[in-house]
Short mmCIF file of C-alpha atoms and ligand atoms in Angstrom, two decimals:
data_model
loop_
_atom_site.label_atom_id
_atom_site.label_comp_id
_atom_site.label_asym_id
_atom_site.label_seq_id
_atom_site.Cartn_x
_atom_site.Cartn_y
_atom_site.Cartn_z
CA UNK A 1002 -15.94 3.06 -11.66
CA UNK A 1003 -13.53 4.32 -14.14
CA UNK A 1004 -12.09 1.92 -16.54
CA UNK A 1005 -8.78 1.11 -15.96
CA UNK A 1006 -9.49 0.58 -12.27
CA UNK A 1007 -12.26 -2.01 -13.17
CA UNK A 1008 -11.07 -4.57 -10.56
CA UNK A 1009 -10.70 -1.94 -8.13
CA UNK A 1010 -6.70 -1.33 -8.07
CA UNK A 1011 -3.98 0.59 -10.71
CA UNK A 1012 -1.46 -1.92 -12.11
CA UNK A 1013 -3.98 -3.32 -14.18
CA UNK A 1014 -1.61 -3.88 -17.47
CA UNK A 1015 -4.22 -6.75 -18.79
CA UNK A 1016 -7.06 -4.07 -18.96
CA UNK A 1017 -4.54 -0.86 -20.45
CA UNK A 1018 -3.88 -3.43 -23.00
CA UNK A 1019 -7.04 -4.01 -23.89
CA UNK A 1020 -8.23 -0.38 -23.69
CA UNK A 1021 -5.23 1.31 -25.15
CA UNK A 1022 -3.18 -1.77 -27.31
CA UNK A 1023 -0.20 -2.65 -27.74
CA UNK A 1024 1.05 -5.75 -24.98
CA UNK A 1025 0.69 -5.38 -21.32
CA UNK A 1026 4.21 -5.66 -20.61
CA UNK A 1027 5.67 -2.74 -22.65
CA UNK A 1028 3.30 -0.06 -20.14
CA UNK A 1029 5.43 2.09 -17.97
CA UNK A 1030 3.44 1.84 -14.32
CA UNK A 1031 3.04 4.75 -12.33
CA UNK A 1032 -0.24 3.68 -11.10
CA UNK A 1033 0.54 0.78 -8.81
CA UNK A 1034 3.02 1.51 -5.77
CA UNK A 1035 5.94 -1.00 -6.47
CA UNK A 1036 9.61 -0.36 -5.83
CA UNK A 1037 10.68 0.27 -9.01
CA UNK A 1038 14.45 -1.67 -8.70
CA UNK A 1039 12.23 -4.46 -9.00
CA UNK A 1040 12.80 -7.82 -6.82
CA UNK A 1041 15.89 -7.99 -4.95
CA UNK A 1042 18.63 -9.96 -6.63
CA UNK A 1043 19.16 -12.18 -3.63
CA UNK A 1044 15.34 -13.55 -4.53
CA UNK A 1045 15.65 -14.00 -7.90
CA UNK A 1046 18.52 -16.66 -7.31
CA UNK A 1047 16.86 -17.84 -4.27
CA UNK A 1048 13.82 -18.78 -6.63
CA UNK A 1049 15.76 -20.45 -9.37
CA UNK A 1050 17.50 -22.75 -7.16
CA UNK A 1051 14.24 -23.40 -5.18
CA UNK A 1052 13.02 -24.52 -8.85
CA UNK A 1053 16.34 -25.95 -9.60
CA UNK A 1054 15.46 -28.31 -6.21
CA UNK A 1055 17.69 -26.84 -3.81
CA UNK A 1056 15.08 -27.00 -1.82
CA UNK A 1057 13.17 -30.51 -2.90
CA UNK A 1058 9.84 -30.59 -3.34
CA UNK A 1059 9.37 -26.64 -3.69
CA UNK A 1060 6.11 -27.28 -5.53
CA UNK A 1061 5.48 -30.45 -5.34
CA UNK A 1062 5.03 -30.33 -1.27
CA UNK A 1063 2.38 -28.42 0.39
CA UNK A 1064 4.00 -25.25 1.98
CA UNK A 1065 4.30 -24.95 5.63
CA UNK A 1066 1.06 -23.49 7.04
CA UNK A 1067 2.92 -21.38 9.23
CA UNK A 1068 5.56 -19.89 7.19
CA UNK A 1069 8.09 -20.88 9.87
CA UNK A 1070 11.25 -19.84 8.74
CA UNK A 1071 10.13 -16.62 7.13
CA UNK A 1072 8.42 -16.40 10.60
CA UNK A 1073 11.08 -16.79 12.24
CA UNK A 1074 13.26 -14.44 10.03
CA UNK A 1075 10.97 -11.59 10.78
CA UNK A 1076 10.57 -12.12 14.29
CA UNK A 1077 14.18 -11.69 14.38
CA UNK A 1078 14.44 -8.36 12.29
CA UNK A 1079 11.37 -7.11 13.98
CA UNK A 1080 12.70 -8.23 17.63
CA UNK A 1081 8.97 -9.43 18.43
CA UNK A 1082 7.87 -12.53 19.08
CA UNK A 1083 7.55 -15.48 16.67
CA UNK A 1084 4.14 -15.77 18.07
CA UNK A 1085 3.42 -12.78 17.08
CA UNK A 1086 3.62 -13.17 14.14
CA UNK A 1087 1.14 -14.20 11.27
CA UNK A 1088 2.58 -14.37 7.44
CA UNK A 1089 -0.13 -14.10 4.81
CA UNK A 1090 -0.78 -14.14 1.32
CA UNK A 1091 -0.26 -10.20 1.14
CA UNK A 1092 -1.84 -7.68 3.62
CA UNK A 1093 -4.57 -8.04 1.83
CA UNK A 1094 -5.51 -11.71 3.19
CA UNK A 1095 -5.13 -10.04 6.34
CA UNK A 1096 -7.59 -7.29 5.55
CA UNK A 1097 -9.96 -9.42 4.85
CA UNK A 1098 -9.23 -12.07 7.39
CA UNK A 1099 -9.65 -9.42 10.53
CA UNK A 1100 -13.25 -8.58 9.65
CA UNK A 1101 -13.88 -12.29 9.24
CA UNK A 1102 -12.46 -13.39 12.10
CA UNK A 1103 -13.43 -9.83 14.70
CA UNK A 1104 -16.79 -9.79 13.09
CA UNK A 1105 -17.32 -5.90 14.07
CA UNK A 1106 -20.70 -4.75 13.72
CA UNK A 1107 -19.24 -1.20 12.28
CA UNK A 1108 -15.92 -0.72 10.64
CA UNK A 1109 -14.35 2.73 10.84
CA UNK A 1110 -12.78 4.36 7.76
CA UNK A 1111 -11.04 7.21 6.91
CA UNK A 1112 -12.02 8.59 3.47
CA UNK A 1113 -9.91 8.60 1.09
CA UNK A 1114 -8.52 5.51 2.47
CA UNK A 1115 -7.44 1.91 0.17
CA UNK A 1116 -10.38 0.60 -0.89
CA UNK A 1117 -10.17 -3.10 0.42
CA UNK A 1118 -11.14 -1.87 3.98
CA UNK A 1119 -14.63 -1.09 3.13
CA UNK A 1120 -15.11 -3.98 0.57
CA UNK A 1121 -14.23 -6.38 3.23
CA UNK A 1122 -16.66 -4.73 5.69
CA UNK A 1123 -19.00 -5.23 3.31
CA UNK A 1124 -18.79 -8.58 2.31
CA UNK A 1125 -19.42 -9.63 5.84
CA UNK A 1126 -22.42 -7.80 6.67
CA UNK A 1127 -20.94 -5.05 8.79
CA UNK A 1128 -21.75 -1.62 8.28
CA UNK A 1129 -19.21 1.04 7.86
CA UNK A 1130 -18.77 4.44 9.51
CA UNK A 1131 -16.72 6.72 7.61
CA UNK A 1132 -14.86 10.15 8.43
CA UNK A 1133 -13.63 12.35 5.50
CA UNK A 1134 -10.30 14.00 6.11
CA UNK A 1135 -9.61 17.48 4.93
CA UNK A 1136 -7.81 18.65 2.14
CA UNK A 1137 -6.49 21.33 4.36
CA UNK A 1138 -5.15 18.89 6.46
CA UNK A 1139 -3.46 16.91 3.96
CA UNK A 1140 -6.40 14.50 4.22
CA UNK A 1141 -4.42 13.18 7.57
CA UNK A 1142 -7.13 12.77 10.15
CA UNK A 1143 -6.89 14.55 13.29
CA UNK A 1144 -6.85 13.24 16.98
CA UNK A 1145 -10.45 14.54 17.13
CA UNK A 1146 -11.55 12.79 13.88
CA UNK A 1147 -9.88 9.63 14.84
CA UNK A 1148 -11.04 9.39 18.10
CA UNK A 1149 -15.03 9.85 16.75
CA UNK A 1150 -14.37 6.84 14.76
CA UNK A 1151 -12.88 4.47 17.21
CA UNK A 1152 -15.44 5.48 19.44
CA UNK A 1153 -18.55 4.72 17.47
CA UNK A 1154 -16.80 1.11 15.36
CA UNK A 1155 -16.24 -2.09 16.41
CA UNK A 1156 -13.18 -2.08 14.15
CA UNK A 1157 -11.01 1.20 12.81
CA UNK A 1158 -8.73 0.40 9.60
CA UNK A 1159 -5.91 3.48 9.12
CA UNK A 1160 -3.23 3.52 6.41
CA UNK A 1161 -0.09 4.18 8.40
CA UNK A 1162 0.84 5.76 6.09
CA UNK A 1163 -2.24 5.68 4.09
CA UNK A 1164 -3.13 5.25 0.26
CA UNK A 1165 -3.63 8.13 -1.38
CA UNK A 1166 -2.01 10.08 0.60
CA UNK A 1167 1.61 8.53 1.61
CA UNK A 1168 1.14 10.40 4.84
CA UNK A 1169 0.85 9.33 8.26
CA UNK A 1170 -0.51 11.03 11.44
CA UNK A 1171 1.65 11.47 14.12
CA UNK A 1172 3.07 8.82 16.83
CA UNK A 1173 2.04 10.63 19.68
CA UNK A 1174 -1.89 10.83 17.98
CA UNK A 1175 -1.61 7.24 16.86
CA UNK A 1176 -0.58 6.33 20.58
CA UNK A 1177 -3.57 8.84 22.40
CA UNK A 1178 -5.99 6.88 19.38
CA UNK A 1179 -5.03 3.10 19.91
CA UNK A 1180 -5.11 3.52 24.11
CA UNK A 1181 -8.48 4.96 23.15
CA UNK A 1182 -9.36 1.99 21.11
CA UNK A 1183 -8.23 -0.19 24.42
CA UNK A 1184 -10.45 1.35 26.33
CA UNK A 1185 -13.45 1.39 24.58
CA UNK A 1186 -12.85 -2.09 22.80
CA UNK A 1187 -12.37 -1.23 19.15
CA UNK A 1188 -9.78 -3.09 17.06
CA UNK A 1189 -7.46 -0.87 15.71
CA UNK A 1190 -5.85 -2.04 12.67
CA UNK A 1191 -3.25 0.21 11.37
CA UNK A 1192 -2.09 -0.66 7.63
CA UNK A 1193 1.70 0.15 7.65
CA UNK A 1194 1.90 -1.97 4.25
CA UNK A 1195 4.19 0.79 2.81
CA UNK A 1196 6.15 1.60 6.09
CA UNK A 1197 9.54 0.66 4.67
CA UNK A 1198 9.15 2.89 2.32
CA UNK A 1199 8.90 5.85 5.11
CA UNK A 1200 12.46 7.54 6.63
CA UNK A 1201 12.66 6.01 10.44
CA UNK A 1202 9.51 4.11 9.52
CA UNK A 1203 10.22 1.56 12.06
CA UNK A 1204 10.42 4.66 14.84
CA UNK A 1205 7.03 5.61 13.59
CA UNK A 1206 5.58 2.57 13.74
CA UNK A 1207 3.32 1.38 17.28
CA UNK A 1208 5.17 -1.80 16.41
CA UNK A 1209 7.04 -1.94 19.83
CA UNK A 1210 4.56 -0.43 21.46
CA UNK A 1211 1.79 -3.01 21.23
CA UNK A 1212 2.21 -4.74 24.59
CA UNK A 1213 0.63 -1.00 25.71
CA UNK A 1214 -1.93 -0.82 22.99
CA UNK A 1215 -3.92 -4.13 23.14
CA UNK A 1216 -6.53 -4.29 21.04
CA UNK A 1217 -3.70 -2.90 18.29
CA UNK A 1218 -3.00 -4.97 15.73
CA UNK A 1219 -0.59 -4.37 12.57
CA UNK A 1220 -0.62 -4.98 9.44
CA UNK A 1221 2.32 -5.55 6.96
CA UNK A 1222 3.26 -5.89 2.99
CA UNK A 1223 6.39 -7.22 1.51
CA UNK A 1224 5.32 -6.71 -2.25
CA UNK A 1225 5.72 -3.20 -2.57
CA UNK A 1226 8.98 -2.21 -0.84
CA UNK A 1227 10.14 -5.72 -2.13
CA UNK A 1228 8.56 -5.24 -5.54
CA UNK A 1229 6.70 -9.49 -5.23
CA UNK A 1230 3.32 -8.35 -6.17
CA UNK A 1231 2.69 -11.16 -8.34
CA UNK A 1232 4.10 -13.58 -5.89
CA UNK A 1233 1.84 -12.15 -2.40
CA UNK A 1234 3.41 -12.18 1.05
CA UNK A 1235 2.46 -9.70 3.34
CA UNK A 1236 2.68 -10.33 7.51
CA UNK A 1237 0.26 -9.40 10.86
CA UNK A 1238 1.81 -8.17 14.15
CA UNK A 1239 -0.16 -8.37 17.46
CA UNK A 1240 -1.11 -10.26 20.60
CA UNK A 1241 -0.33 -14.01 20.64
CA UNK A 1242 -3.93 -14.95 21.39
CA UNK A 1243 -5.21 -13.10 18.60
CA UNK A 1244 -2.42 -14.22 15.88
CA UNK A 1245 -3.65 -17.76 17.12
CA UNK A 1246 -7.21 -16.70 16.17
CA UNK A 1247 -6.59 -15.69 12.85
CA UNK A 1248 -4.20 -18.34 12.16
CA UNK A 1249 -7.25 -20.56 13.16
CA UNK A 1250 -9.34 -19.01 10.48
CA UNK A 1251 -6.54 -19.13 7.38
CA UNK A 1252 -6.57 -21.27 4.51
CA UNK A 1253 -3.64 -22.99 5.91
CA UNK A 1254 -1.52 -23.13 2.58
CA UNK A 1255 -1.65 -19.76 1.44
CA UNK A 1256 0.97 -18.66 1.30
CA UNK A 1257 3.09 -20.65 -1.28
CA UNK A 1258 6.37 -22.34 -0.93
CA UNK A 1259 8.46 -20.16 -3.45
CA UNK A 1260 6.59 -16.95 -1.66
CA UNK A 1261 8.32 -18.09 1.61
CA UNK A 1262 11.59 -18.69 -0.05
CA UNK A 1263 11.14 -14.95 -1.23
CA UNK A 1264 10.61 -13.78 1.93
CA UNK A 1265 13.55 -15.32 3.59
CA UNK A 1266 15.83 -14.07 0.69
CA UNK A 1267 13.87 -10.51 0.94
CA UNK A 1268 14.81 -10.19 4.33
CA UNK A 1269 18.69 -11.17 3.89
CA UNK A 1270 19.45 -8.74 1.07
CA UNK A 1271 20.88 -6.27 2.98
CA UNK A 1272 22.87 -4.68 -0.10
CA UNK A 1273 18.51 -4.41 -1.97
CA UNK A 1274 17.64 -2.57 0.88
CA UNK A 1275 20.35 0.03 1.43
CA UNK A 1276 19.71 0.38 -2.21
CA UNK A 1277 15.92 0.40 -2.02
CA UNK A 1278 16.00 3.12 1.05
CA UNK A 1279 18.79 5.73 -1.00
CA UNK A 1280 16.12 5.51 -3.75
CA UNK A 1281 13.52 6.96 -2.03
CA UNK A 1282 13.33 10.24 -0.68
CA UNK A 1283 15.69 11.80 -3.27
CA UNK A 1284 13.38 10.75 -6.31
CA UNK A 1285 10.52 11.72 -4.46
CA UNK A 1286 11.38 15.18 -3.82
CA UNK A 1287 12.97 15.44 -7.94
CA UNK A 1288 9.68 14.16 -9.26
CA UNK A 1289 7.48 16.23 -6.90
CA UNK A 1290 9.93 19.24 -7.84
CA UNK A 1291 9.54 18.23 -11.63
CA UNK A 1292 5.82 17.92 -11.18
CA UNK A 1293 5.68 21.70 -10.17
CA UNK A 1294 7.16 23.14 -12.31
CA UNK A 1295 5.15 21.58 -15.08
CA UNK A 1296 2.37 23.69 -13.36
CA UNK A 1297 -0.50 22.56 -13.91
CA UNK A 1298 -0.61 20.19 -11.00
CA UNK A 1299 -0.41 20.86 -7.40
CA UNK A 1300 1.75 18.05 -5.31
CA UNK A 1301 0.50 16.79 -2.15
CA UNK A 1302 3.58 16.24 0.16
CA UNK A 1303 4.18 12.44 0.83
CA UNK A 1304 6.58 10.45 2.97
CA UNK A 1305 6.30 7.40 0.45
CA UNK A 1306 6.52 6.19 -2.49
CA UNK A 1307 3.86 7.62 -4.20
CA UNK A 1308 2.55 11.27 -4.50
CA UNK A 1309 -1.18 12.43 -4.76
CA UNK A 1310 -1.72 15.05 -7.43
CA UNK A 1311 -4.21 17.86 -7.98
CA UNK A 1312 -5.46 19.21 -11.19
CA UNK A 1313 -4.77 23.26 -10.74
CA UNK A 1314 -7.02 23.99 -13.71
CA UNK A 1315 -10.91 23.32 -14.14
CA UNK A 1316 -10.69 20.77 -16.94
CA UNK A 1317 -14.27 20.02 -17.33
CA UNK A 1318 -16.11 16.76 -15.78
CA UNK A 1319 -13.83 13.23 -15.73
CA UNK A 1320 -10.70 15.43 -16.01
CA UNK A 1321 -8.78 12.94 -13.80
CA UNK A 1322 -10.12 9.98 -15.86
CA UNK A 1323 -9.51 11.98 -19.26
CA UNK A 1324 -5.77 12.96 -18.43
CA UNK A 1325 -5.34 9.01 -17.68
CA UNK A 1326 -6.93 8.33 -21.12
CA UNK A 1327 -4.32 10.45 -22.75
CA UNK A 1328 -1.46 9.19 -20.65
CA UNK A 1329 -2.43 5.36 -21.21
CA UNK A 1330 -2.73 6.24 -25.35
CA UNK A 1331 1.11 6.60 -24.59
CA UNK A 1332 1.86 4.16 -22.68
CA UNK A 1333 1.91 5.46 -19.44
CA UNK A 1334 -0.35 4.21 -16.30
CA UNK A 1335 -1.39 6.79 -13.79
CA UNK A 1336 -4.09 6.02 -11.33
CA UNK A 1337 -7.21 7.90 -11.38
CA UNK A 1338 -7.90 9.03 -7.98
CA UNK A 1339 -11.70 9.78 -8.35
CA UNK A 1340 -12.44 6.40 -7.39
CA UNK A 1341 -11.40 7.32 -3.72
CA UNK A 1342 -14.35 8.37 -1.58
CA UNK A 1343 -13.36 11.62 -0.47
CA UNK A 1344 -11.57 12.33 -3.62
CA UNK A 1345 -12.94 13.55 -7.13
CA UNK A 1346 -12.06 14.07 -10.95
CA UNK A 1347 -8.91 16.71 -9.82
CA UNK A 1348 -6.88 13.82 -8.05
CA UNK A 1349 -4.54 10.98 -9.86
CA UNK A 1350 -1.44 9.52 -7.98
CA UNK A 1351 1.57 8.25 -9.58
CA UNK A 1352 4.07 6.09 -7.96
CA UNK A 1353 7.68 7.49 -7.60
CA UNK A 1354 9.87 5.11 -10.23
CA UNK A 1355 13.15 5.29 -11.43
CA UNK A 1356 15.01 8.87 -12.26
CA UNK A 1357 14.58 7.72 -16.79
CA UNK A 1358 11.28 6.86 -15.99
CA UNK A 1359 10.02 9.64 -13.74
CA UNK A 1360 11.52 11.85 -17.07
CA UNK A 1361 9.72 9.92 -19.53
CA UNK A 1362 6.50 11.02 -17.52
CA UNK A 1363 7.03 14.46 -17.14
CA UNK A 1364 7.96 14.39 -21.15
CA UNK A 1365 4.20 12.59 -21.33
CA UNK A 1366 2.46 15.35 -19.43
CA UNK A 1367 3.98 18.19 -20.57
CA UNK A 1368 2.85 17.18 -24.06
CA UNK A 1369 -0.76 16.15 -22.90
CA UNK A 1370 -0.44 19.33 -21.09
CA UNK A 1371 0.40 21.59 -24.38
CA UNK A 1372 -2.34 19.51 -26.28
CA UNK A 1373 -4.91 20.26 -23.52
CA UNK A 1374 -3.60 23.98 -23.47
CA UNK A 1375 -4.24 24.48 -27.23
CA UNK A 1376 -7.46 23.08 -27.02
CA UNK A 1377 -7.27 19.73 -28.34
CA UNK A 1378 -9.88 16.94 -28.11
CA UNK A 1379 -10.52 15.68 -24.79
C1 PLP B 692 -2.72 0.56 1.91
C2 PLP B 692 -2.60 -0.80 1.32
N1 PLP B 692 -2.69 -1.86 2.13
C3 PLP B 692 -2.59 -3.11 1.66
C4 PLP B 692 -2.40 -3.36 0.32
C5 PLP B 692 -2.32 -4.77 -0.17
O1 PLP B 692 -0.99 -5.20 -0.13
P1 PLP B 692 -0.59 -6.67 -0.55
O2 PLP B 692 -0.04 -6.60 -1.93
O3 PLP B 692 0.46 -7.06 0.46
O4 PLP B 692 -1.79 -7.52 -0.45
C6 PLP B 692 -2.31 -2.28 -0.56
C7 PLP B 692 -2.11 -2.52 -2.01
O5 PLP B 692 -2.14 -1.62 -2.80
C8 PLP B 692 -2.42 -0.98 -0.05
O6 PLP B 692 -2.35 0.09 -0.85
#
């Protein structure tokens, strides 16, 4: 396991610190997938006067176990059903909470894929059956590869769209896959945790489609289009008998009280996410442009927020690990991609920030590139 990625995950600013120096806060993070305009404003006051005791007893009442009025709030924007609905402390409660509560014998993966998938199958015993995606193909899977997998698990985890890759398969393929799934049984559980980010995302999505796709169920994040990592809140869409199941099997209070207060706000800042949605695509195509013509990288195409890159030239072993070695000595995070199964020592990803900050990177690489050029250590 490389170092920075210790626990697993980029955004690690504890463990740059310790490796690198200087103070966790002054790192500029391009390896965790976080809007980068930060929380909307509408939260920020909606916190303080929780604290202030707008809202009395913020923390010094248990939060509702249901997450009602965020609940509701969603079921609203989403036009589904407030049954429908599950809100959790971040998608990856849910992640966890599906293979708990389905308790497939085999889990189906698609390398490179977010690595939570397989560490929950793993903590409960099940065995995983993996399919690698091609390169060639963008590492989306195909119909062919998807179908395999639902075929032969009990349960199928897909990143729609998926981490590393910010891409997503077709709808079409994801509609052919998940009435496959019905028929054969398999719980499909498609990870749209960075959906918002994606143009006509909510077209995309099987979201209105799951009273056709039953054993379909969907997972959501608001920490990274919403930029609350550090406060958790992510929700689960799908049939009311199964929301009822995993509600059954939560710890009731987690999610907080100022998390649902976040949520709520989240949802009414209209003016964040007109905002949030003009930032995206441009920056995205002006880093990725940025990123070529430094050269020495080729760009993976990506429909989010983040954008997979491959070394061009053989650096030797660790190369990925090494070039985030040199970028963390200057206080830059990029995530080292070799972790990924499926993946190796070419591949980082960097998360699309704001247009100073996306310069300040390319400024970082082109030196580490010149240094690397001329031969110096490394
Ligand atoms: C694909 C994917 N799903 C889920 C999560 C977890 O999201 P949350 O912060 O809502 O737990 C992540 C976090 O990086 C992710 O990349």
């Amino acid at each position: 396991m490389a170092e920075l990625e210790r626990y697993g995950h980029g955004g690690d600013r504890l463990t740059a610190a310790e490796r690198f120096g200087g103070r966790p806060e002054e790192f500029l993070d391009f390896s965790s997938n976080i809007h980068p305009l930060g929380p909307p404003p509408r939260v920020l006051e909606a916190l303080s006067r929780a604290l202030a005791g707008e809202r009395p007893q913020a923390l010094a009442s248990y939060p509702d176990p249901l997450s009602r009025r965020l609940r509701d709030k969603l079921a609203d924007r989403l036009s589904v059903s407030p049954e429908q609905l599950l809100v959790a402390n971040g998608a990856a409660e849910l992640i966890d909470l599906v293979v708990r509560v389905f308790r497939p014998r085999r889990v189906g993966v698609v390398h490179p894929c977010f690595s939570e998938y397989e560490r929950a199958a793993h903590l409960h015993g099940c065995s995983v059956v993996s399919v690698r995606a091609k390169e060639e193909n963008r590492f989306v899977p195909t119909e062919e590869e998807l179908r395999f997998l639902v075929m032969r698990s009990d349960l199928v985890f897909l990143g729609c769209p998926n981490n590393p890759t910010g891409l997503l398969p077709p709808k079409p393929v994801l509609e052919r896959v998940a009435a496959e799934a019905a028929r054969s049984g398999a719980v499909l559980v498609l990870d749209e945790a960075f959906i918002d980010f994606v143009p006509g995302g909510e077209e995309r999505s099987l979201i209105h489609r799951l009273s056709s796709c039953p054993t379909t169920l969907i997972l959501r994040s608001m920490t990274k289009f919403y930029a609350l990592p550090g406060l958790r809140l992510g929700y689960a869409v799908g049939r009311k008998d199964w929301i009822e199941r995993l509600l059954d099997h939560k710890i009731p209070w987690s999610v907080n009280a100022l998390a649902q207060v976040a949520g709520e706000a989240a949802l009414e800042d209209e003016e964040y996410r007109r905002r949030a949605e003009r930032w995206g695509r441009a920056e995205r195509e002006e880093l990725a442009g940025w990123l070529r013509q430094v050269g020495a990288v080729d760009v993976f195409p990506s429909e989010t927020n983040f954008l997979l890159l491959r070394l061009r030239a053989a650096k030797g072993r660790g190369a990925s690990g090494r070039l985030q070695e040199r970028m963390g000595r200057r206080g830059i995070l990029i995530r080292d991609a070799s972790t990924f199964p499926g993946l190796d020592d070419r591949y980082v990803r960097i998360a699309v920030r704001t247009r100073r900050e996306n310069e300040r990177l390319i400024a970082a690489l082109r030196k580490v590139w010149a240094e690397w050029e001329g031969g110096g250590e490394g």
